[in-house]
Short mmCIF file of C-alpha atoms and ligand atoms in Angstrom, two decimals:
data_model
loop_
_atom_site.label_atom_id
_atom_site.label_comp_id
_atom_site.label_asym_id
_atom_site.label_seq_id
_atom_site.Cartn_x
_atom_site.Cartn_y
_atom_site.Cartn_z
CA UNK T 1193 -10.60 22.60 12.23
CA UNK T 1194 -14.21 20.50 11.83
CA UNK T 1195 -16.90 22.01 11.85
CA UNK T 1196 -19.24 20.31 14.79
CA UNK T 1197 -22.48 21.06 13.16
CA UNK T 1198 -22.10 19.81 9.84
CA UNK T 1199 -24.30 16.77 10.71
CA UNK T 1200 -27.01 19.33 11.69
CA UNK T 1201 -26.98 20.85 8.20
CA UNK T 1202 -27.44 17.19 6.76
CA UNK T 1203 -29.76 16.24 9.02
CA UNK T 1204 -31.80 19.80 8.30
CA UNK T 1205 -31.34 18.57 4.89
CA UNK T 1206 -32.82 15.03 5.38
CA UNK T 1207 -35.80 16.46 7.25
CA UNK T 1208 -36.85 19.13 3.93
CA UNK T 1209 -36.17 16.70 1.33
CA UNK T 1210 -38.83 13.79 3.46
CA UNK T 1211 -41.37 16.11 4.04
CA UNK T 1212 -40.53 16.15 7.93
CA UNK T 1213 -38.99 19.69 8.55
CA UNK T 1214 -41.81 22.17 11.03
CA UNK T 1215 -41.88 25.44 9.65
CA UNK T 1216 -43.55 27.89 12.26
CA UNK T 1217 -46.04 30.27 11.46
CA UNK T 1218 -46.44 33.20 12.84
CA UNK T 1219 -49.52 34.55 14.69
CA UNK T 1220 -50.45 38.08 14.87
CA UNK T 1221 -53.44 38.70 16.63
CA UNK T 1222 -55.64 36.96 19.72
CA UNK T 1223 -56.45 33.49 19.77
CA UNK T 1224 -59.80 32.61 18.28
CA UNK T 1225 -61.57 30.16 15.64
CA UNK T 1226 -60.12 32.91 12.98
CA UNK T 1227 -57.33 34.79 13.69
CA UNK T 1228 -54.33 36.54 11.52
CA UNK T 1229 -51.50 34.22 10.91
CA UNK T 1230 -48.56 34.97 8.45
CA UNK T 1231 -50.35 37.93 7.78
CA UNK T 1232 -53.21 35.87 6.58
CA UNK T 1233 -57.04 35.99 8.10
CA UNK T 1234 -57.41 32.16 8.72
CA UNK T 1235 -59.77 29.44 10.47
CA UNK T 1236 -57.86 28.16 13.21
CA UNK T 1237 -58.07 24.19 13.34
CA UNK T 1238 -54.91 23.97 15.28
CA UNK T 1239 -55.12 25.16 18.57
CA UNK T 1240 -56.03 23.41 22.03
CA UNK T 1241 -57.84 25.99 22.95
CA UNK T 1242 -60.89 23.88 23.24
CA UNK T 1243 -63.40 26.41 25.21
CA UNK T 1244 -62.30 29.83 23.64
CA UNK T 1245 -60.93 30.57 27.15
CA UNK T 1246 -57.48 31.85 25.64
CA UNK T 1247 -58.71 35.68 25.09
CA UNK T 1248 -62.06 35.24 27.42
CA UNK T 1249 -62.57 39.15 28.69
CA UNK T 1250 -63.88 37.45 32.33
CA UNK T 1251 -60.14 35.85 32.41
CA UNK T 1252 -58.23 39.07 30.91
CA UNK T 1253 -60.27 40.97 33.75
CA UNK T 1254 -58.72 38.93 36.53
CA UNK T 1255 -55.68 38.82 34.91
CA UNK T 1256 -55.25 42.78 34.89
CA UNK T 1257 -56.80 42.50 38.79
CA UNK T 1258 -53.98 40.36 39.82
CA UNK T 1259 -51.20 41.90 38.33
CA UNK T 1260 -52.51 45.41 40.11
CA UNK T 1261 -52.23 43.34 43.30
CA UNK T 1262 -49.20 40.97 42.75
CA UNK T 1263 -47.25 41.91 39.64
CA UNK T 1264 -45.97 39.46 37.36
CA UNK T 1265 -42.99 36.88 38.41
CA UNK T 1266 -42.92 34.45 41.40
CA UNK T 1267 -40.06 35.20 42.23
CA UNK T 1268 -38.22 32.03 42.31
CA UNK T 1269 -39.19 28.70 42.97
CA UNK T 1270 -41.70 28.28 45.74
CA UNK T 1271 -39.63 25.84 48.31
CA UNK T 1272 -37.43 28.98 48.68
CA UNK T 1273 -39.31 32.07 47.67
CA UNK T 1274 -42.53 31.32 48.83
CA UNK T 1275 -46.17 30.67 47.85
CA UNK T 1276 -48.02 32.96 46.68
CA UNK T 1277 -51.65 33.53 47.67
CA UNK T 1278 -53.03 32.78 44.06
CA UNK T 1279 -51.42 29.33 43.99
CA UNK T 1280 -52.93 27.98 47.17
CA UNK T 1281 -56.19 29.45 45.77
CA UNK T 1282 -55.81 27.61 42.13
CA UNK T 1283 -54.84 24.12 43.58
CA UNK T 1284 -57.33 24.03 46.40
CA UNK T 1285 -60.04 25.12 43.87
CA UNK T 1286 -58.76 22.44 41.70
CA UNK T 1287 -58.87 19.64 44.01
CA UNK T 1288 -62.68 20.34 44.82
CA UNK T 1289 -63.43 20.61 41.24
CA UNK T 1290 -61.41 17.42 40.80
CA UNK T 1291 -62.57 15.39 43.94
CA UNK T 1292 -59.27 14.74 45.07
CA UNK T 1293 -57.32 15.11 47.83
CA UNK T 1294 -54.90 17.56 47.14
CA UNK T 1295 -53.54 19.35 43.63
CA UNK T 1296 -49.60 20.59 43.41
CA UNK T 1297 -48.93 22.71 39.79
CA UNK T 1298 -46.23 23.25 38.34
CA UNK T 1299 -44.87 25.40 34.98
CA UNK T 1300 -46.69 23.07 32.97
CA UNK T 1301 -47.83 19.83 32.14
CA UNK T 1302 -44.95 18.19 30.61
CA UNK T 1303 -42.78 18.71 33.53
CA UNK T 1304 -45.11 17.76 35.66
CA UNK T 1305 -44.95 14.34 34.34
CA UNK T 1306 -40.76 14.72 35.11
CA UNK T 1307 -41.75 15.70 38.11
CA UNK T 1308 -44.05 12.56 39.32
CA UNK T 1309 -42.81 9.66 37.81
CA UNK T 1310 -38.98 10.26 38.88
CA UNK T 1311 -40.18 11.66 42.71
CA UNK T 1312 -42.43 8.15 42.90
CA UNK T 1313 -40.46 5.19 40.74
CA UNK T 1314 -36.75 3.85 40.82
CA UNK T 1315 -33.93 1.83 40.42
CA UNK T 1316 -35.78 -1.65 41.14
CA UNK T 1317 -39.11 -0.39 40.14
CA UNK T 1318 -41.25 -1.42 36.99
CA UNK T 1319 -43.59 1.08 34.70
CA UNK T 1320 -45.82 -0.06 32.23
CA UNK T 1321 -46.94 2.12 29.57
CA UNK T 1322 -48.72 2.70 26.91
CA UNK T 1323 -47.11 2.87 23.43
CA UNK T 1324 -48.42 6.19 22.18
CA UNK T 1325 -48.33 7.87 25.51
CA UNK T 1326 -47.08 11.15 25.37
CA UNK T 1327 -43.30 12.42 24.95
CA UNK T 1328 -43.29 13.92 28.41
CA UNK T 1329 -44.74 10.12 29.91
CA UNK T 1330 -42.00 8.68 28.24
CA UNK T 1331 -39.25 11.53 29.69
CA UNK T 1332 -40.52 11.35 32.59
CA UNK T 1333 -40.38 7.26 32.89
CA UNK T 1334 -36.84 7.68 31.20
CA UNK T 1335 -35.41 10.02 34.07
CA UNK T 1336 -36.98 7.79 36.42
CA UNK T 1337 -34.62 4.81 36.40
CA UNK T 1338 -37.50 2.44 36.68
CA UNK T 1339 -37.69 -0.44 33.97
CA UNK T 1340 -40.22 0.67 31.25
CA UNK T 1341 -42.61 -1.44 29.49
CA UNK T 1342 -44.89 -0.29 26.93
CA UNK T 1343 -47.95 -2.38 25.86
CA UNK T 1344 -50.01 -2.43 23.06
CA UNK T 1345 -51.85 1.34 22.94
CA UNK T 1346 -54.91 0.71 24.82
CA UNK T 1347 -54.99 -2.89 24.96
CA UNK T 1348 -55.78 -4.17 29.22
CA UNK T 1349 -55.27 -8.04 27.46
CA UNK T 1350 -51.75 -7.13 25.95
CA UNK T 1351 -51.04 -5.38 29.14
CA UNK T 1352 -52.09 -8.95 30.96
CA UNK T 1353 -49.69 -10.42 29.41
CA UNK T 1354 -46.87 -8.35 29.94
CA UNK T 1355 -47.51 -8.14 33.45
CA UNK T 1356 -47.45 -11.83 34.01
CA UNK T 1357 -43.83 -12.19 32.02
CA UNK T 1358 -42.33 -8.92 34.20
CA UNK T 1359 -43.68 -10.79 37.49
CA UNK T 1360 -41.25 -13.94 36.60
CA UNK T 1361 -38.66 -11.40 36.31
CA UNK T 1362 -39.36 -9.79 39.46
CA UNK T 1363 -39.80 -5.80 40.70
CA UNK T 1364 -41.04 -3.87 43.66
CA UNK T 1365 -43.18 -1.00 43.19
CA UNK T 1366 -44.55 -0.90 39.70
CA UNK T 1367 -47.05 1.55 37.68
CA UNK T 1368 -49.50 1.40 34.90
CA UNK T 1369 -49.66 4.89 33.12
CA UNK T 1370 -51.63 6.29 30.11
CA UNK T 1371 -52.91 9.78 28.26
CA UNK T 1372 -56.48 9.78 29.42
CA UNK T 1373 -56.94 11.33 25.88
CA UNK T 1374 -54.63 10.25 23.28
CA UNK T 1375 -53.38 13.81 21.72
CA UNK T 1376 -52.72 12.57 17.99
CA UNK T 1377 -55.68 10.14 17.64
CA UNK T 1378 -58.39 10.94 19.98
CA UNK T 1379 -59.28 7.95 21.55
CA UNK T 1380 -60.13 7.40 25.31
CA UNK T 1381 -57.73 5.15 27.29
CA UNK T 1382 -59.39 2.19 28.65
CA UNK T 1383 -59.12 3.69 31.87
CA UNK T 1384 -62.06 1.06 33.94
CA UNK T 1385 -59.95 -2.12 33.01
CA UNK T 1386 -56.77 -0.30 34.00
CA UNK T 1387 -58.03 0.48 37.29
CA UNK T 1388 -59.16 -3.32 37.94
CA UNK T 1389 -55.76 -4.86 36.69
CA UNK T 1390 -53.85 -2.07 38.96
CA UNK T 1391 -56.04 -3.06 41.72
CA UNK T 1392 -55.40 -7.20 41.02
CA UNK T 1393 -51.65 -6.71 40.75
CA UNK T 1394 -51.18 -3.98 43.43
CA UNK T 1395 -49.67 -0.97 40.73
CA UNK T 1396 -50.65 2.24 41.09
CA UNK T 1397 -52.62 4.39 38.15
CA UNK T 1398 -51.57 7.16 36.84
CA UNK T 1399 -52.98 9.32 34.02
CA UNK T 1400 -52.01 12.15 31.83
CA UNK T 1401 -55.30 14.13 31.09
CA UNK T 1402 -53.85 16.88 28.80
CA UNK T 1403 -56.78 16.76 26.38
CA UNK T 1404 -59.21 15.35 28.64
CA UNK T 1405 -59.19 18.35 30.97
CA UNK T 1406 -62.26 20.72 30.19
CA UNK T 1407 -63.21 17.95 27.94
CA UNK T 1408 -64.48 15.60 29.15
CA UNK T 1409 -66.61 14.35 32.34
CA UNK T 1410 -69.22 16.69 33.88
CA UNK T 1411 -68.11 20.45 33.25
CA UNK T 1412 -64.95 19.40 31.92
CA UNK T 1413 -63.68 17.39 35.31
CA UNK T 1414 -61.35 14.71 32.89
CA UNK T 1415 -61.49 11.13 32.20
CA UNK T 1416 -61.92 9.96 35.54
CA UNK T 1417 -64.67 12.26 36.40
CA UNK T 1418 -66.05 10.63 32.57
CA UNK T 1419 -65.77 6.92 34.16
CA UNK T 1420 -66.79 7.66 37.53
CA UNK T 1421 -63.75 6.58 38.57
CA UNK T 1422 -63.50 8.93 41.47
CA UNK T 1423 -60.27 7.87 44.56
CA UNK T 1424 -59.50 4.97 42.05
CA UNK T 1425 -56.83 7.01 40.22
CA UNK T 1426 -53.49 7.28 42.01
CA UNK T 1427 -52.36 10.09 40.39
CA UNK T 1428 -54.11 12.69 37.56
CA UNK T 1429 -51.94 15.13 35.53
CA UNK T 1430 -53.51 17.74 33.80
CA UNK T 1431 -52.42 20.76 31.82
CA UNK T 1432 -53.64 24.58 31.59
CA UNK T 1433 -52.28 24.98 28.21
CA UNK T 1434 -55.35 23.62 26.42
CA UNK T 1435 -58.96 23.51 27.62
CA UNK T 1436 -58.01 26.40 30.70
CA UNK T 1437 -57.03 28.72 27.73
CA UNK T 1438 -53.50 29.58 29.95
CA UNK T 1439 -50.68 27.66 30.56
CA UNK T 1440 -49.51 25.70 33.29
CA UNK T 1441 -49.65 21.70 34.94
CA UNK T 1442 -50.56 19.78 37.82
CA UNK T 1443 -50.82 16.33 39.51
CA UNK T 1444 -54.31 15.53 41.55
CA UNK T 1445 -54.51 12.74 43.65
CA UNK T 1446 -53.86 11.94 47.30
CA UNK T 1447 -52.22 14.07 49.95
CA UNK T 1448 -49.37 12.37 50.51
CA UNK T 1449 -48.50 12.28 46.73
CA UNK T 1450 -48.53 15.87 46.41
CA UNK T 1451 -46.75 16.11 49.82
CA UNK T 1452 -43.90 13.89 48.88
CA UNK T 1453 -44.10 16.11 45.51
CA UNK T 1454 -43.56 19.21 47.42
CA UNK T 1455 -40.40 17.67 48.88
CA UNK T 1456 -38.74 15.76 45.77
CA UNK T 1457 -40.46 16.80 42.65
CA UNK T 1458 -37.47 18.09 40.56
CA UNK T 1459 -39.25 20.28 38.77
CA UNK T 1460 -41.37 22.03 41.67
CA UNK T 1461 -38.08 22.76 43.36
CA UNK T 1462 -35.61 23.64 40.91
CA UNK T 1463 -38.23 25.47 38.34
CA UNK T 1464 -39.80 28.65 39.13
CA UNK T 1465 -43.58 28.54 40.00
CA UNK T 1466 -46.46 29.85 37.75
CA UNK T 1467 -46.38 33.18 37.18
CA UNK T 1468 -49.13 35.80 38.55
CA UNK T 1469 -51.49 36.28 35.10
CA UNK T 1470 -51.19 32.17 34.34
CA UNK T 1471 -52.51 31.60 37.41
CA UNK T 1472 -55.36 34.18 37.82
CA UNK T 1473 -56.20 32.92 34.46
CA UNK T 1474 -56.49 29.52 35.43
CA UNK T 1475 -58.72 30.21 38.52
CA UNK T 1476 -61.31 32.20 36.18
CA UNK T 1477 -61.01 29.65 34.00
CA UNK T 1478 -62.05 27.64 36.71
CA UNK T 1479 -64.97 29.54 37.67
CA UNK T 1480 -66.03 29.42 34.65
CA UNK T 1481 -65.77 25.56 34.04
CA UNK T 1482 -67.97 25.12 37.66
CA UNK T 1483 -70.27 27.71 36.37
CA UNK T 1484 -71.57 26.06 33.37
CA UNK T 1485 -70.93 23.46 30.66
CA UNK T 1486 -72.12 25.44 28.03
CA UNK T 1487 -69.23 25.65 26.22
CA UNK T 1488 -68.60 21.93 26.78
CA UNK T 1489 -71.55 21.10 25.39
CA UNK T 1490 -70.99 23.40 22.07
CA UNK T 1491 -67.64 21.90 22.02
CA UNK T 1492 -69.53 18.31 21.48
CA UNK T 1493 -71.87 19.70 19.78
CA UNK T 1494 -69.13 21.10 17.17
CA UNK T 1495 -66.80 18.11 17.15
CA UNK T 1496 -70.00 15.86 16.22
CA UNK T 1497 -70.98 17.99 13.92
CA UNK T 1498 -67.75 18.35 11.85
CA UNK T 1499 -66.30 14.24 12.24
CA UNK T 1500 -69.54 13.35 10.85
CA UNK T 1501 -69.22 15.27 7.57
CA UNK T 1502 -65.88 14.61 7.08
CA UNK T 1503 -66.78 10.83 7.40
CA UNK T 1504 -68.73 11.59 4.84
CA UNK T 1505 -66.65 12.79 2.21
CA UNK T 1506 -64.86 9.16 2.60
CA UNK T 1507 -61.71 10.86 4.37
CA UNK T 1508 -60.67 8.78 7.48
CA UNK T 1509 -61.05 10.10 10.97
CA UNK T 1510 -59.49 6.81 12.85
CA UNK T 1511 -60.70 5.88 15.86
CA UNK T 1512 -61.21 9.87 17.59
CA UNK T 1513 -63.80 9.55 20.36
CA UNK T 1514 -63.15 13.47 21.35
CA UNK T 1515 -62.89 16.89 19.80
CA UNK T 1516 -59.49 15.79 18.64
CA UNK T 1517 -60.52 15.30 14.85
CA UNK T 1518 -56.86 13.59 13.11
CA UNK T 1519 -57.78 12.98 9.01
CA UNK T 1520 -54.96 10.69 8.34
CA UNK T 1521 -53.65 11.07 4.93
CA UNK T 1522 -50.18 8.46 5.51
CA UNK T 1523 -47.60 9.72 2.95
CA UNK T 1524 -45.69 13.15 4.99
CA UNK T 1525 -45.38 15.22 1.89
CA UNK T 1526 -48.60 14.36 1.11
CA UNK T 1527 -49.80 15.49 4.51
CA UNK T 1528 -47.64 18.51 4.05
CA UNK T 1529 -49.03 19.13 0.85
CA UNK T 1530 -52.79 18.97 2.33
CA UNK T 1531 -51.99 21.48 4.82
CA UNK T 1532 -50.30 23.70 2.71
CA UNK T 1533 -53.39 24.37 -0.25
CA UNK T 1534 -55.98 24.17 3.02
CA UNK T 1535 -53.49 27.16 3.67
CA UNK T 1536 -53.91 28.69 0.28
CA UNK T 1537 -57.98 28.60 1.20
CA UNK T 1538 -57.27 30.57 4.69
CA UNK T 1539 -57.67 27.27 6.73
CA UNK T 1540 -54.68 27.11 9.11
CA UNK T 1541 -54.49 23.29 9.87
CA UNK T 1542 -51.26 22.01 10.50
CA UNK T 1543 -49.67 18.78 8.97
CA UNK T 1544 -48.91 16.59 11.75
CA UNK T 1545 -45.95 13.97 11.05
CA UNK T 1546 -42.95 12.07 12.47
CA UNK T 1547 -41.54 12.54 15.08
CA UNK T 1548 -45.22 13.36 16.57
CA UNK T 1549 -47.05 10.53 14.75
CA UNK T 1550 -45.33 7.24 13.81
CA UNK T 1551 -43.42 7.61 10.11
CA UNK T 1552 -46.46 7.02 7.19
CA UNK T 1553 -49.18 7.78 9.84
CA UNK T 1554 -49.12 11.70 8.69
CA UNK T 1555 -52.56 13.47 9.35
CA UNK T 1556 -53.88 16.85 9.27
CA UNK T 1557 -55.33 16.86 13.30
CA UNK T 1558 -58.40 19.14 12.94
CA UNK T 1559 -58.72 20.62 16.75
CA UNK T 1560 -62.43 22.10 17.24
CA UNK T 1561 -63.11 24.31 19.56
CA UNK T 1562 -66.63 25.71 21.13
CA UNK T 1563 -65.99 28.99 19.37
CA UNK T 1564 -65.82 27.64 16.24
CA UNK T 1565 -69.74 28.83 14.38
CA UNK T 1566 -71.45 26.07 11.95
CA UNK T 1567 -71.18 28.75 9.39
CA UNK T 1568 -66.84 28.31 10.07
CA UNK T 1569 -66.89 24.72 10.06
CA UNK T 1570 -69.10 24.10 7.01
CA UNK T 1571 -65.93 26.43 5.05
CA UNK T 1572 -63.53 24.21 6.73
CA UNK T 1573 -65.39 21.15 5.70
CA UNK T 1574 -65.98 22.50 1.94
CA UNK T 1575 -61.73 23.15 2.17
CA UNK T 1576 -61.12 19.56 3.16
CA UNK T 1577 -63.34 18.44 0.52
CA UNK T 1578 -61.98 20.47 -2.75
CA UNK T 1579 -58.26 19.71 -1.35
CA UNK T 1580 -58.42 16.01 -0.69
CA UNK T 1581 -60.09 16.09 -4.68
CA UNK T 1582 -57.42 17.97 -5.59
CA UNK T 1583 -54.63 15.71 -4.47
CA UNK T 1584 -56.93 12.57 -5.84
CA UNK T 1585 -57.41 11.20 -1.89
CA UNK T 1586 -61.45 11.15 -2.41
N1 LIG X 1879 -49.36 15.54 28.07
C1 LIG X 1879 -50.08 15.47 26.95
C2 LIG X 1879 -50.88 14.23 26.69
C3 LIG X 1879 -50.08 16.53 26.04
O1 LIG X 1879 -50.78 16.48 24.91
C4 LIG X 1879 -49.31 17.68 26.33
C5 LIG X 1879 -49.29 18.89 25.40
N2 LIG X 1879 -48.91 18.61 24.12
C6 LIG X 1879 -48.58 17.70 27.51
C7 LIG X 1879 -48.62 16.63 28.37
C8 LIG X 1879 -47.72 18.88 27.87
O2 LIG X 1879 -48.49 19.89 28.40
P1 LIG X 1879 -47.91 21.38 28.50
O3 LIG X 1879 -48.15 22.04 27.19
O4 LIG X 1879 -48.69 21.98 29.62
O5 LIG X 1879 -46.46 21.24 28.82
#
């Protein structure tokens, strides 16, 4: 008989021998800019947990008060089970903070881009998109049918272009989409000359704010609230897992998106809802957002801080305009190798490589948060600099 997962092995194989195989590491105690991982005490430059909200004791309090009240599961999905209180609360909390219409979550923000782009686009239908959107854009546009066109990564004259080719070819509804904050790199979509081009050519807007959320704007609204692009921006998705410390998606935008989502967004009806702690976490972290920007500001204040002396050792940030700090090193074992002496020095910054970055574009992507001290990133900075003159890259 053949064995059916012999390619695997060889493929496995392939992956070690370039460089390209993730090995997980295992984390051992609370989120936080150091924390215990393999066993080791380490500076944590990996996580999206951009505000320290992850183990904030106001959002373990009203996680401990919910589950009193409402347990733990949902119970099913919400078309059929129900909705519970603490959903209704989170989205129309959301949508004021957001100065939208209406907000619809959903387990998180990857499948709420499967949900919105397939309950919205077709068979007939056209979606341009960036090139380095984000895996769950390019699902998403995938399980939609539509025709997909990327265009050069934040480029409004490439995307021109394209538009006036696809409209000798013909469509109906069509859709420009982009990360409002471009995960791997850091840079800001172009979202102002978007917004005119949709509005020339009729498309609807659409962006994924993963890494904009809590980010940027004021208190951490997202890239539109950043532009003042308020009721310009068909539809916003956003995630919980990064800035909100929790986990979790939604879409923002008009009512009768996030009706028409209620009825025919697969993953709102064939998923089960949040659960009870994400989504008393998310509503503190919430309250705390509207509160203050405090921690935005020390999250600025942090990420300015650090790009600036790495710039200075001569190692190359790219083009970040966020807290998303990628030093792009090219070769993947290379990259790997980085990663793996900063690991030697207790600095737990992973090597990020193809299939997440395009092959030879490996980086280490430094992710500051507001919890990180100056004290922490001046020994992540001194790590950066006696590894990159160790390998000979400065
Ligand atoms: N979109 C973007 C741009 C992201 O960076 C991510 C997270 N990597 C997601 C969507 C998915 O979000 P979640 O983790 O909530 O599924």
């Amino acid at each position: 008989m053949t064995n059916l997962y012999t390619w695997i092995e060889g493929e496995l194989e392939k992956l070690e021998k370039q460089g390209l195989l993730s090995n997980i590491k295992v984390i051992g105690s609370p989120q936080s800019a150091w924390f215990d991982i393999n066993g080791q005490k380490c500076l944590n430059f990996c996580s999206n947990n951009y505000l320290g909200l992850a183990n904030h004791p106001d959002v373990k309090k009203a996680v401990i008060v919910a589950i009193d009240k409402f347990g733990i599961g949902p119970g099913a999905v919400r078309s059929i089970a129900g909705t519970n209180d603490l959903h209704i609360e989170l989205e129309n909390k959301l949508a004021v903070f957001k100065k939208v219409e209406a907000v619809l979550t959903f387990p998180s923000g990857f499948t709420a881009n499967l949900a919105v782009i397939p309950a919205l686009f077709g068979d007939g239908d056209i979606i341009f998109s960036d090139r380095l959107n984000h895996a769950s854009i390019i699902d998403g546009c995938r399980l939609s049918k539509a025709r997909i066109i990327p265009y050069e990564h934040c480029s409004v004259d490439n995307l021109k272009q394209v538009i006036v080719q696809e409209r000798k070819v013909g469509f109906e509804k069509g859709l420009i989409v982009t990360d409002g904050v471009f995960s791997m790199d850091g840079d800001v979509a172009p979202l102002p000359g978007l917004v005119e081009l949709a509005k020339k050519e009729d498309l609807i807007v659409m962006t994924d704010d993963a890494h904009g959320e809590g980010v940027l704007g004021d208190n951490g609204r997202g890239v539109v609230d950043y532009y003042r692009l308020h009721g310009q921006v068909d539809i916003e998705v956003g995630t919980f897992s990064k800035a909100f410390g929790v986990r979790g998606g939604f879409v923002a935008g008009k009512k009768i998106i996030i009706d028409w989502l209620r009825q025919r967004g697969r993953p709102f009806l064939f998923s089960s809802a949040m659960t009870i702690p994400d989504t008393a976490a998310c509503i503190a972290s919430l309250d705390i957002l509207n509160k203050s920007d405090e921690l935005n500001k020390k999250l600025w204040e942090n990420s300015k801080y650090f790009k600036e002396k790495i710039n200075s050792l001569g190692l190359n940030v790219g083009n970040s305009q966020t807290p998303i700090t990628p030093v792009i090193i090219g070769d993947e074992k290379l990259t790997q190798e980085f990663s793996r002496q900063l690991f030697v020095k207790k600095v737990f910054a992973t090597a990020v490589t193809y299939p997440l970055v395009q092959r030879g574009k490996g980086r280490i992507r430094v992710m500051i948060s507001a919890e990180h001290t100056k004290k922490d990133l001046d020994y992540g900075i001194e790590a950066f600099q006696s590894v990159a003159k160790e390998l000979k890259i400065i």
